[in-house]
Amino acid sequence: MARHRRKCNGPLWAQVFIAREPAMTTEQAPAAAKVDLKLEVVVIPVADVDRAKRFYQDLGWRLDADFVRPDGSRAVQLTPPGSPTSIHLGSGAGLPRYLIVNDIEA
């Protein structure tokens, strides 16, 4: 099976190579590929955890957890209505993430 590699355009720090395998039929897929895979949680770095928490709660997201760990770090988890995927808010910086909505005005 041939591998295709293409270079991503973008800032130097974000340039990575993406490996793409040719598409397989269901019969060719390895057993692991037949497992029902789901995205459980995405970590979103924020400058102000309380402000971000209020923002998502104002959107109607459910607060699942908000506590301080023994090491002093804070754990905040929220889940959008009807979604199986949650977010964890944390202080710091990270790579860009995209939240997709069907109506930004809603």
mmCIF file of C-alpha atoms in Angstrom:
data_model
loop_
_atom_site.group_PDB
_atom_site.id
_atom_site.type_symbol
_atom_site.label_atom_id
_atom_site.label_comp_id
_atom_site.label_asym_id
_atom_site.label_seq_id
_atom_site.Cartn_x
_atom_site.Cartn_y
_atom_site.Cartn_z
ATOM 1 C CA MET A 1 0.000 0.000 0.000
ATOM 2 C CA ALA A 2 1.540 3.305 -1.051
ATOM 3 C CA ARG A 3 1.685 6.206 1.373
ATOM 4 C CA HIS A 4 1.061 9.737 0.219
ATOM 5 C CA ARG A 5 2.611 12.612 2.131
ATOM 6 C CA ARG A 6 1.827 16.251 1.736
ATOM 7 C CA LYS A 7 3.214 19.234 3.545
ATOM 8 C CA CYS A 8 0.723 21.458 5.364
ATOM 9 C CA ASN A 9 0.822 25.149 4.582
ATOM 10 C CA GLY A 10 0.943 27.481 7.551
ATOM 11 C CA PRO A 11 3.372 29.057 9.970
ATOM 12 C CA LEU A 12 6.733 27.349 10.334
ATOM 13 C CA TRP A 13 5.934 26.142 13.875
ATOM 14 C CA ALA A 14 2.715 24.514 12.655
ATOM 15 C CA GLN A 15 4.078 22.781 9.559
ATOM 16 C CA VAL A 16 3.705 19.042 9.863
ATOM 17 C CA PHE A 17 3.496 16.168 7.476
ATOM 18 C CA ILE A 18 0.214 14.326 7.132
ATOM 19 C CA ALA A 19 0.319 10.681 6.096
ATOM 20 C CA ARG A 20 -2.667 9.553 4.068
ATOM 21 C CA GLU A 21 -3.390 5.930 3.367
ATOM 22 C CA PRO A 22 -5.481 4.993 0.350
ATOM 23 C CA ALA A 23 -9.090 4.214 1.297
ATOM 24 C CA MET A 24 -9.885 0.604 2.231
ATOM 25 C CA THR A 25 -13.069 -1.331 1.837
ATOM 26 C CA THR A 26 -14.769 -2.669 4.981
ATOM 27 C CA GLU A 27 -13.468 -6.151 4.186
ATOM 28 C CA GLN A 28 -9.866 -4.863 4.010
ATOM 29 C CA ALA A 29 -10.033 -2.872 7.256
ATOM 30 C CA PRO A 30 -8.112 -4.345 10.196
ATOM 31 C CA ALA A 31 -10.158 -5.521 13.191
ATOM 32 C CA ALA A 32 -9.141 -2.430 15.212
ATOM 33 C CA ALA A 33 -10.653 -0.174 12.549
ATOM 34 C CA LYS A 34 -14.032 -1.834 13.058
ATOM 35 C CA VAL A 35 -14.191 -0.675 16.687
ATOM 36 C CA ASP A 36 -16.730 2.082 17.374
ATOM 37 C CA LEU A 37 -14.414 5.059 17.982
ATOM 38 C CA LYS A 38 -15.634 8.294 19.546
ATOM 39 C CA LEU A 39 -14.037 11.538 20.660
ATOM 40 C CA GLU A 40 -14.607 11.819 24.432
ATOM 41 C CA VAL A 41 -12.996 15.115 25.446
ATOM 42 C CA VAL A 42 -11.053 18.062 24.043
ATOM 43 C CA VAL A 43 -8.814 20.221 26.240
ATOM 44 C CA ILE A 44 -9.242 23.946 25.588
ATOM 45 C CA PRO A 45 -6.552 26.212 27.051
ATOM 46 C CA VAL A 46 -7.950 29.531 28.299
ATOM 47 C CA ALA A 47 -6.532 32.618 30.024
ATOM 48 C CA ASP A 48 -9.438 32.920 32.495
ATOM 49 C CA VAL A 49 -11.094 29.640 33.499
ATOM 50 C CA ASP A 50 -14.003 31.297 35.355
ATOM 51 C CA ARG A 51 -14.815 33.573 32.416
ATOM 52 C CA ALA A 52 -14.678 30.667 29.956
ATOM 53 C CA LYS A 53 -16.843 28.545 32.269
ATOM 54 C CA ARG A 54 -19.491 31.303 32.407
ATOM 55 C CA PHE A 55 -19.347 31.692 28.607
ATOM 56 C CA TYR A 56 -20.054 28.013 27.948
ATOM 57 C CA GLN A 57 -22.708 27.801 30.682
ATOM 58 C CA ASP A 58 -24.454 30.833 29.147
ATOM 59 C CA LEU A 59 -24.587 28.838 25.893
ATOM 60 C CA GLY A 60 -26.492 26.142 27.769
ATOM 61 C CA TRP A 61 -23.612 23.699 28.218
ATOM 62 C CA ARG A 62 -23.878 21.351 31.214
ATOM 63 C CA LEU A 63 -21.241 21.722 33.945
ATOM 64 C CA ASP A 64 -19.989 18.184 34.642
ATOM 65 C CA ALA A 65 -17.131 18.949 37.024
ATOM 66 C CA ASP A 66 -15.371 21.857 38.707
ATOM 67 C CA PHE A 67 -12.859 21.003 41.403
ATOM 68 C CA VAL A 68 -9.268 21.584 42.495
ATOM 69 C CA ARG A 69 -6.929 18.609 42.211
ATOM 70 C CA PRO A 70 -4.443 17.721 44.981
ATOM 71 C CA ASP A 71 -1.640 19.330 42.927
ATOM 72 C CA GLY A 72 -3.538 22.658 42.955
ATOM 73 C CA SER A 73 -4.621 22.569 39.313
ATOM 74 C CA ARG A 74 -8.276 23.048 38.495
ATOM 75 C CA ALA A 75 -10.466 20.604 36.590
ATOM 76 C CA VAL A 76 -13.490 22.038 34.749
ATOM 77 C CA GLN A 77 -15.516 19.918 32.331
ATOM 78 C CA LEU A 78 -18.542 21.039 30.302
ATOM 79 C CA THR A 79 -20.669 19.251 27.710
ATOM 80 C CA PRO A 80 -22.821 20.826 24.985
ATOM 81 C CA PRO A 81 -26.491 19.784 24.905
ATOM 82 C CA GLY A 82 -26.963 16.504 23.045
ATOM 83 C CA SER A 83 -23.229 15.945 22.560
ATOM 84 C CA PRO A 84 -21.234 12.879 23.621
ATOM 85 C CA THR A 85 -18.048 14.991 23.616
ATOM 86 C CA SER A 86 -17.014 17.274 26.481
ATOM 87 C CA ILE A 87 -14.410 19.976 26.917
ATOM 88 C CA HIS A 88 -11.882 20.436 29.707
ATOM 89 C CA LEU A 89 -10.893 24.038 30.393
ATOM 90 C CA GLY A 90 -7.341 24.675 31.498
ATOM 91 C CA SER A 91 -5.023 27.617 31.825
ATOM 92 C CA GLY A 92 -2.238 27.988 29.306
ATOM 93 C CA ALA A 93 -1.748 28.042 25.565
ATOM 94 C CA GLY A 94 -2.180 25.438 22.873
ATOM 95 C CA LEU A 95 -2.705 24.843 19.200
ATOM 96 C CA PRO A 96 -5.856 26.320 17.625
ATOM 97 C CA ARG A 97 -9.096 24.368 17.905
ATOM 98 C CA TYR A 98 -12.289 24.870 15.969
ATOM 99 C CA LEU A 99 -15.801 24.727 17.395
ATOM 100 C CA ILE A 100 -18.258 24.107 14.578
ATOM 101 C CA VAL A 101 -21.836 25.365 14.846
ATOM 102 C CA ASN A 102 -24.616 25.462 12.276
ATOM 103 C CA ASP A 103 -25.914 28.911 13.333
ATOM 104 C CA ILE A 104 -23.564 31.434 14.953
ATOM 105 C CA GLU A 105 -26.474 33.802 15.649
ATOM 106 C CA ALA A 106 -28.544 31.251 17.618
#
